[in-house]
Amino acid sequence: MTTDLKLVERKVPVRARALLEQAGVDPLLARLYAARGVTSPQEIEHKLEGLLLPESLHCAKQAAVLLADAITSQQKLCIIADYDCDGATACAVAMRGLSLMGAQVDYLVPNRFETGYGLSPEVVTLAAAHPRLGKPDWLLTVDNGIASVEGVAAAKELGMRVLITDHHLPGPALPVADCIVNPNQMGCNFGSKHLAGVGVMFYVLLALRSELRERGVFTQATQPRLDTLLDLVALGTIADVVVLDANNRRLVAQGLKRIRQGRMQAGLAALFSVAGRDFHRATTFDLGFALGPRINAAGRLADMSVGIACLLANDADTAATLAQQLDAINHQRREIESDMQIDALASLTELSAEAALQKSTLVLHNPNWHQGVVGIVAGRIKEKFWRPTVVFAPASDMSKAELRGSGRSIPGLHLRDALDLVTKRSPALIKKFGGHAMAAGLTIDATNLEIFRQVFEEVCEALLDPSTKLRAVTTDGALQLNEVTIEQVLSIEEAIWGQGFNAPLFCNTFTVVTQRILKEKHLKLSLRPMGNTSSNRAFDGIWFGHTQTLPEQVNLAYRLAINQYQGVETLQLVIEHAQEVATV
């Protein structure tokens, strides 16, 4: 039972809801869309024709000209990838798209444990001696590069040109690259600031194809079909948890459409198989919680080139072998994460969780933790205690002198800005950092851990409004009995939900008819809506990872799902939060 919880119902603009219903949108979906800011049917149209035009992305045309020139003169291109799912899918999109247009192209992915993030000077040295390409003429970054000032300078010294495609926020100084495509750079008026790295690369390919058409290389009839890459774009966009604005929803919707029709890369089909998911009914949930983590696990624990190779596989057997490797790595990741989380909770118990919650932040460290999993553990601890959390692990197995940390924040605290303030207050404390509002990474000396803990606490205490420390869960209010049907669940599943366009979460007051512990770790429930005098209908409910029994009457925040068991489909309420019913 959650005590420090406030359930807040989304407001539904009456006019927007009515306009959507008049346009033929299902009444429940009209209510859900209107509550998320949709004001016209065009915003939920997912046709490709509705995508923002590539020429509106600043410097995409310049990048297209440079790439077209490079392809024409058969210059060698080396893609510098990143070691998360967005970076892996962006690399695969770049490899496949550029190859379709005749480029001589290969890739290199940094190793999290050896060369660090992005286009570092160390990565440039490796790229200059590429085992398959030899020394490239061009380095093309995907999902990184906007902060690689030193790396770009190193590439220029070695005679290589650099084209950066990225979506991260620029720092105070930009690298002196030949071209930078980033919707978040100054001077870019692109209508979607939330493109993932894979989305930026996809747009560069659209611009390049247009440039090659203008040069007479292709016609409309002979040009490469870039829509064949949209399954990868959808996966990277969802896995990177970028805001699903209207443009991103179109990209994801088109990718999911291809996946559901079975028209996807062999690697994605193999990942659906090892994850035990039905691609015919693929949802953003599958991409974010089944496929994405398996790709990410490679970058966290091993070498992301395994994940990229899976996405580039062209035959089912090769893809299956690589997907099984990724699945095994993911299992290992889960075990490490579980052990680290147990250690983290134990350390908080020693400190007294109650005392810890008197603070504004949590900063945890263990010399035996794995740096590749600190971000996931930080997220889990943040969710449990609802405090901005940073988890540190040794930066190297050989030395404990340097720590790498990953932080996760709560609404109301911009984590990267908070770290920036830490560096202003104590300039030598953080060696390097970067990130976004809700997630960030940083490196410090181990001897500075306690100082960081103190300064970070002081900064966040000043920034956080006390009300934000109380977890507020936004719901879509109550469902009526006639709205709780399998058909309604299917219509919800077919829609596009994600960051900034959250999946529906409903809230009703229930009488708990029965409850039991399932497999020693889940709470299985039979629930009857209170106030239901015309029907004795009860619903199956499940609260995963929760074993504490509930009182007879309880407010539940839940999502609708379909449970498949022995070929039979039944409707199920998946519980997310519970709150005691207020008594008068």
PDB file of C-alpha atoms in Angstrom, residues 245-418:
ATOM      1  CA  ASP A 245       5.134  14.484 -30.056  1.00  0.00           C
ATOM      2  CA  ALA A 246       2.946  14.211 -33.164  1.00  0.00           C
ATOM      3  CA  ASN A 247       5.929  13.708 -35.499  1.00  0.00           C
ATOM      4  CA  ASN A 248       7.503  11.002 -33.358  1.00  0.00           C
ATOM      5  CA  ARG A 249       4.128   9.276 -33.036  1.00  0.00           C
ATOM      6  CA  ARG A 250       3.916   9.109 -36.829  1.00  0.00           C
ATOM      7  CA  LEU A 251       7.396   7.580 -37.066  1.00  0.00           C
ATOM      8  CA  VAL A 252       6.578   5.010 -34.379  1.00  0.00           C
ATOM      9  CA  ALA A 253       3.133   4.234 -35.788  1.00  0.00           C
ATOM     10  CA  GLN A 254       4.568   3.527 -39.230  1.00  0.00           C
ATOM     11  CA  GLY A 255       7.276   1.329 -37.742  1.00  0.00           C
ATOM     12  CA  LEU A 256       4.786  -0.639 -35.669  1.00  0.00           C
ATOM     13  CA  LYS A 257       2.550  -1.039 -38.719  1.00  0.00           C
ATOM     14  CA  ARG A 258       5.384  -2.744 -40.581  1.00  0.00           C
ATOM     15  CA  ILE A 259       6.250  -4.906 -37.571  1.00  0.00           C
ATOM     16  CA  ARG A 260       2.648  -6.069 -37.116  1.00  0.00           C
ATOM     17  CA  GLN A 261       2.558  -7.023 -40.797  1.00  0.00           C
ATOM     18  CA  GLY A 262       5.789  -9.017 -40.433  1.00  0.00           C
ATOM     19  CA  ARG A 263       7.695  -6.603 -42.705  1.00  0.00           C
ATOM     20  CA  MET A 264      10.623  -6.000 -40.377  1.00  0.00           C
ATOM     21  CA  GLN A 265      14.348  -6.617 -40.166  1.00  0.00           C
ATOM     22  CA  ALA A 266      15.342 -10.214 -39.421  1.00  0.00           C
ATOM     23  CA  GLY A 267      16.969  -9.032 -36.186  1.00  0.00           C
ATOM     24  CA  LEU A 268      13.749  -7.529 -34.853  1.00  0.00           C
ATOM     25  CA  ALA A 269      11.806 -10.673 -35.713  1.00  0.00           C
ATOM     26  CA  ALA A 270      14.397 -12.733 -33.821  1.00  0.00           C
ATOM     27  CA  LEU A 271      14.211 -10.425 -30.809  1.00  0.00           C
ATOM     28  CA  PHE A 272      10.421 -10.732 -30.704  1.00  0.00           C
ATOM     29  CA  SER A 273      10.888 -14.500 -30.735  1.00  0.00           C
ATOM     30  CA  VAL A 274      13.412 -14.706 -27.871  1.00  0.00           C
ATOM     31  CA  ALA A 275      11.324 -12.247 -25.855  1.00  0.00           C
ATOM     32  CA  GLY A 276       8.236 -14.439 -26.316  1.00  0.00           C
ATOM     33  CA  ARG A 277       6.213 -11.561 -27.777  1.00  0.00           C
ATOM     34  CA  ASP A 278       3.681 -11.759 -30.618  1.00  0.00           C
ATOM     35  CA  PHE A 279       4.792  -9.286 -33.292  1.00  0.00           C
ATOM     36  CA  HIS A 280       1.318  -9.328 -34.846  1.00  0.00           C
ATOM     37  CA  ARG A 281       0.135  -7.386 -31.793  1.00  0.00           C
ATOM     38  CA  ALA A 282       3.298  -5.400 -31.215  1.00  0.00           C
ATOM     39  CA  THR A 283       2.974  -2.303 -29.036  1.00  0.00           C
ATOM     40  CA  THR A 284       5.276   0.436 -27.821  1.00  0.00           C
ATOM     41  CA  PHE A 285       5.414  -1.542 -24.564  1.00  0.00           C
ATOM     42  CA  ASP A 286       7.060  -4.439 -26.432  1.00  0.00           C
ATOM     43  CA  LEU A 287       9.638  -2.113 -27.960  1.00  0.00           C
ATOM     44  CA  GLY A 288      10.408  -0.336 -24.698  1.00  0.00           C
ATOM     45  CA  PHE A 289      10.380  -3.244 -22.260  1.00  0.00           C
ATOM     46  CA  ALA A 290      11.185  -6.363 -24.303  1.00  0.00           C
ATOM     47  CA  LEU A 291      13.353  -5.488 -27.312  1.00  0.00           C
ATOM     48  CA  GLY A 292      15.033  -2.311 -26.095  1.00  0.00           C
ATOM     49  CA  PRO A 293      16.497  -3.812 -22.911  1.00  0.00           C
ATOM     50  CA  ARG A 294      17.991  -6.730 -24.836  1.00  0.00           C
ATOM     51  CA  ILE A 295      19.804  -4.346 -27.165  1.00  0.00           C
ATOM     52  CA  ASN A 296      20.838  -2.078 -24.293  1.00  0.00           C
ATOM     53  CA  ALA A 297      22.205  -4.999 -22.280  1.00  0.00           C
ATOM     54  CA  ALA A 298      24.939  -5.519 -24.866  1.00  0.00           C
ATOM     55  CA  GLY A 299      26.197  -1.974 -24.387  1.00  0.00           C
ATOM     56  CA  ARG A 300      25.923  -2.196 -20.612  1.00  0.00           C
ATOM     57  CA  LEU A 301      27.787  -5.456 -20.069  1.00  0.00           C
ATOM     58  CA  ALA A 302      29.575  -6.432 -23.257  1.00  0.00           C
ATOM     59  CA  ASP A 303      30.036  -4.953 -26.721  1.00  0.00           C
ATOM     60  CA  MET A 304      27.223  -3.123 -28.516  1.00  0.00           C
ATOM     61  CA  SER A 305      28.547  -4.443 -31.827  1.00  0.00           C
ATOM     62  CA  VAL A 306      26.577  -7.636 -31.015  1.00  0.00           C
ATOM     63  CA  GLY A 307      23.372  -5.615 -30.901  1.00  0.00           C
ATOM     64  CA  ILE A 308      24.211  -3.732 -34.096  1.00  0.00           C
ATOM     65  CA  ALA A 309      25.109  -6.979 -35.858  1.00  0.00           C
ATOM     66  CA  CYS A 310      21.704  -8.378 -34.888  1.00  0.00           C
ATOM     67  CA  LEU A 311      19.950  -5.342 -36.357  1.00  0.00           C
ATOM     68  CA  LEU A 312      22.034  -5.638 -39.538  1.00  0.00           C
ATOM     69  CA  ALA A 313      21.511  -9.388 -39.990  1.00  0.00           C
ATOM     70  CA  ASN A 314      19.808 -10.246 -43.259  1.00  0.00           C
ATOM     71  CA  ASP A 315      18.988 -13.902 -42.663  1.00  0.00           C
ATOM     72  CA  ALA A 316      16.885 -15.512 -39.975  1.00  0.00           C
ATOM     73  CA  ASP A 317      19.522 -17.984 -38.739  1.00  0.00           C
ATOM     74  CA  THR A 318      22.191 -15.349 -38.135  1.00  0.00           C
ATOM     75  CA  ALA A 319      19.639 -13.044 -36.513  1.00  0.00           C
ATOM     76  CA  ALA A 320      18.399 -15.855 -34.242  1.00  0.00           C
ATOM     77  CA  THR A 321      21.915 -16.670 -33.055  1.00  0.00           C
ATOM     78  CA  LEU A 322      22.670 -13.029 -32.268  1.00  0.00           C
ATOM     79  CA  ALA A 323      19.280 -12.473 -30.602  1.00  0.00           C
ATOM     80  CA  GLN A 324      19.932 -15.477 -28.348  1.00  0.00           C
ATOM     81  CA  GLN A 325      23.290 -13.954 -27.375  1.00  0.00           C
ATOM     82  CA  LEU A 326      21.566 -10.678 -26.536  1.00  0.00           C
ATOM     83  CA  ASP A 327      18.929 -12.539 -24.518  1.00  0.00           C
ATOM     84  CA  ALA A 328      21.634 -14.304 -22.510  1.00  0.00           C
ATOM     85  CA  ILE A 329      23.426 -11.003 -21.861  1.00  0.00           C
ATOM     86  CA  ASN A 330      20.127  -9.497 -20.733  1.00  0.00           C
ATOM     87  CA  HIS A 331      19.587 -12.341 -18.259  1.00  0.00           C
ATOM     88  CA  GLN A 332      23.053 -11.658 -16.881  1.00  0.00           C
ATOM     89  CA  ARG A 333      22.214  -7.958 -16.664  1.00  0.00           C
ATOM     90  CA  ARG A 334      19.068  -8.748 -14.682  1.00  0.00           C
ATOM     91  CA  GLU A 335      21.006 -10.859 -12.189  1.00  0.00           C
ATOM     92  CA  ILE A 336      23.626  -8.145 -11.674  1.00  0.00           C
ATOM     93  CA  GLU A 337      20.933  -5.504 -11.365  1.00  0.00           C
ATOM     94  CA  SER A 338      19.003  -7.578  -8.824  1.00  0.00           C
ATOM     95  CA  ASP A 339      22.095  -8.105  -6.663  1.00  0.00           C
ATOM     96  CA  MET A 340      22.970  -4.397  -6.842  1.00  0.00           C
ATOM     97  CA  GLN A 341      19.437  -3.386  -5.929  1.00  0.00           C
ATOM     98  CA  ILE A 342      19.475  -5.703  -2.916  1.00  0.00           C
ATOM     99  CA  ASP A 343      22.782  -4.166  -1.820  1.00  0.00           C
ATOM    100  CA  ALA A 344      21.432  -0.649  -2.372  1.00  0.00           C
ATOM    101  CA  LEU A 345      18.278  -1.283  -0.336  1.00  0.00           C
ATOM    102  CA  ALA A 346      20.360  -2.917   2.395  1.00  0.00           C
ATOM    103  CA  SER A 347      22.594   0.146   2.609  1.00  0.00           C
ATOM    104  CA  LEU A 348      19.511   2.348   2.906  1.00  0.00           C
ATOM    105  CA  THR A 349      18.181   0.097   5.661  1.00  0.00           C
ATOM    106  CA  GLU A 350      21.421   0.551   7.546  1.00  0.00           C
ATOM    107  CA  LEU A 351      21.043   4.313   7.199  1.00  0.00           C
ATOM    108  CA  SER A 352      17.329   4.024   8.008  1.00  0.00           C
ATOM    109  CA  ALA A 353      15.064   4.554   5.034  1.00  0.00           C
ATOM    110  CA  GLU A 354      13.015   6.982   7.100  1.00  0.00           C
ATOM    111  CA  ALA A 355      16.095   9.112   7.779  1.00  0.00           C
ATOM    112  CA  ALA A 356      17.092   8.889   4.108  1.00  0.00           C
ATOM    113  CA  LEU A 357      13.724  10.297   3.090  1.00  0.00           C
ATOM    114  CA  GLN A 358      14.315  13.361   5.232  1.00  0.00           C
ATOM    115  CA  LYS A 359      16.885  14.251   2.584  1.00  0.00           C
ATOM    116  CA  SER A 360      16.222  15.569  -0.904  1.00  0.00           C
ATOM    117  CA  THR A 361      18.582  13.160  -2.696  1.00  0.00           C
ATOM    118  CA  LEU A 362      20.052   9.667  -2.527  1.00  0.00           C
ATOM    119  CA  VAL A 363      23.672   9.015  -3.545  1.00  0.00           C
ATOM    120  CA  LEU A 364      24.772   5.371  -3.366  1.00  0.00           C
ATOM    121  CA  HIS A 365      28.077   3.633  -4.042  1.00  0.00           C
ATOM    122  CA  ASN A 366      29.561   0.180  -3.711  1.00  0.00           C
ATOM    123  CA  PRO A 367      33.076  -0.759  -4.911  1.00  0.00           C
ATOM    124  CA  ASN A 368      31.752  -4.099  -6.178  1.00  0.00           C
ATOM    125  CA  TRP A 369      28.975  -2.692  -8.381  1.00  0.00           C
ATOM    126  CA  HIS A 370      29.023  -2.822 -12.177  1.00  0.00           C
ATOM    127  CA  GLN A 371      29.164   0.526 -13.959  1.00  0.00           C
ATOM    128  CA  GLY A 372      27.069  -0.756 -16.840  1.00  0.00           C
ATOM    129  CA  VAL A 373      23.994  -1.224 -14.648  1.00  0.00           C
ATOM    130  CA  VAL A 374      24.135   1.813 -12.351  1.00  0.00           C
ATOM    131  CA  GLY A 375      21.554   3.711 -14.419  1.00  0.00           C
ATOM    132  CA  ILE A 376      18.946   0.977 -14.129  1.00  0.00           C
ATOM    133  CA  VAL A 377      19.511   0.632 -10.389  1.00  0.00           C
ATOM    134  CA  ALA A 378      19.315   4.418  -9.961  1.00  0.00           C
ATOM    135  CA  GLY A 379      15.954   4.317 -11.721  1.00  0.00           C
ATOM    136  CA  ARG A 380      14.642   1.533  -9.488  1.00  0.00           C
ATOM    137  CA  ILE A 381      15.735   3.282  -6.272  1.00  0.00           C
ATOM    138  CA  LYS A 382      14.328   6.601  -7.488  1.00  0.00           C
ATOM    139  CA  GLU A 383      10.966   4.967  -8.153  1.00  0.00           C
ATOM    140  CA  LYS A 384      10.893   3.323  -4.734  1.00  0.00           C
ATOM    141  CA  PHE A 385      11.854   6.378  -2.670  1.00  0.00           C
ATOM    142  CA  TRP A 386      10.847   9.211  -5.072  1.00  0.00           C
ATOM    143  CA  ARG A 387      14.077  11.129  -4.683  1.00  0.00           C
ATOM    144  CA  PRO A 388      16.667  12.203  -7.289  1.00  0.00           C
ATOM    145  CA  THR A 389      19.160   9.340  -7.128  1.00  0.00           C
ATOM    146  CA  VAL A 390      22.747   8.908  -8.257  1.00  0.00           C
ATOM    147  CA  VAL A 391      24.412   5.486  -8.165  1.00  0.00           C
ATOM    148  CA  PHE A 392      28.194   5.157  -8.508  1.00  0.00           C
ATOM    149  CA  ALA A 393      30.428   2.239  -9.423  1.00  0.00           C
ATOM    150  CA  PRO A 394      34.181   2.019 -10.094  1.00  0.00           C
ATOM    151  CA  ALA A 395      35.071   3.331 -13.545  1.00  0.00           C
ATOM    152  CA  SER A 396      37.531   0.481 -14.064  1.00  0.00           C
ATOM    153  CA  ASP A 397      38.069  -3.060 -12.812  1.00  0.00           C
ATOM    154  CA  MET A 398      41.756  -2.214 -12.483  1.00  0.00           C
ATOM    155  CA  SER A 399      41.323   0.826 -10.271  1.00  0.00           C
ATOM    156  CA  LYS A 400      38.750   2.070  -7.784  1.00  0.00           C
ATOM    157  CA  ALA A 401      40.160   5.618  -7.850  1.00  0.00           C
ATOM    158  CA  GLU A 402      37.579   6.982 -10.307  1.00  0.00           C
ATOM    159  CA  LEU A 403      33.825   6.540 -10.075  1.00  0.00           C
ATOM    160  CA  ARG A 404      31.246   6.678 -12.826  1.00  0.00           C
ATOM    161  CA  GLY A 405      27.738   7.502 -11.806  1.00  0.00           C
ATOM    162  CA  SER A 406      24.318   7.534 -13.359  1.00  0.00           C
ATOM    163  CA  GLY A 407      21.461   9.611 -12.035  1.00  0.00           C
ATOM    164  CA  ARG A 408      17.693   9.574 -12.363  1.00  0.00           C
ATOM    165  CA  SER A 409      15.439  12.428 -11.346  1.00  0.00           C
ATOM    166  CA  ILE A 410      11.835  13.144 -10.455  1.00  0.00           C
ATOM    167  CA  PRO A 411       9.552  15.749 -12.071  1.00  0.00           C
ATOM    168  CA  GLY A 412      10.480  19.155 -10.785  1.00  0.00           C
ATOM    169  CA  LEU A 413      14.256  18.720 -10.871  1.00  0.00           C
ATOM    170  CA  HIS A 414      16.275  19.077 -14.088  1.00  0.00           C
ATOM    171  CA  LEU A 415      19.155  16.730 -13.321  1.00  0.00           C
ATOM    172  CA  ARG A 416      21.652  18.043 -15.844  1.00  0.00           C
ATOM    173  CA  ASP A 417      21.047  21.611 -14.672  1.00  0.00           C
ATOM    174  CA  ALA A 418      21.497  20.474 -11.079  1.00  0.00           C
TER     175      ALA A 418
END
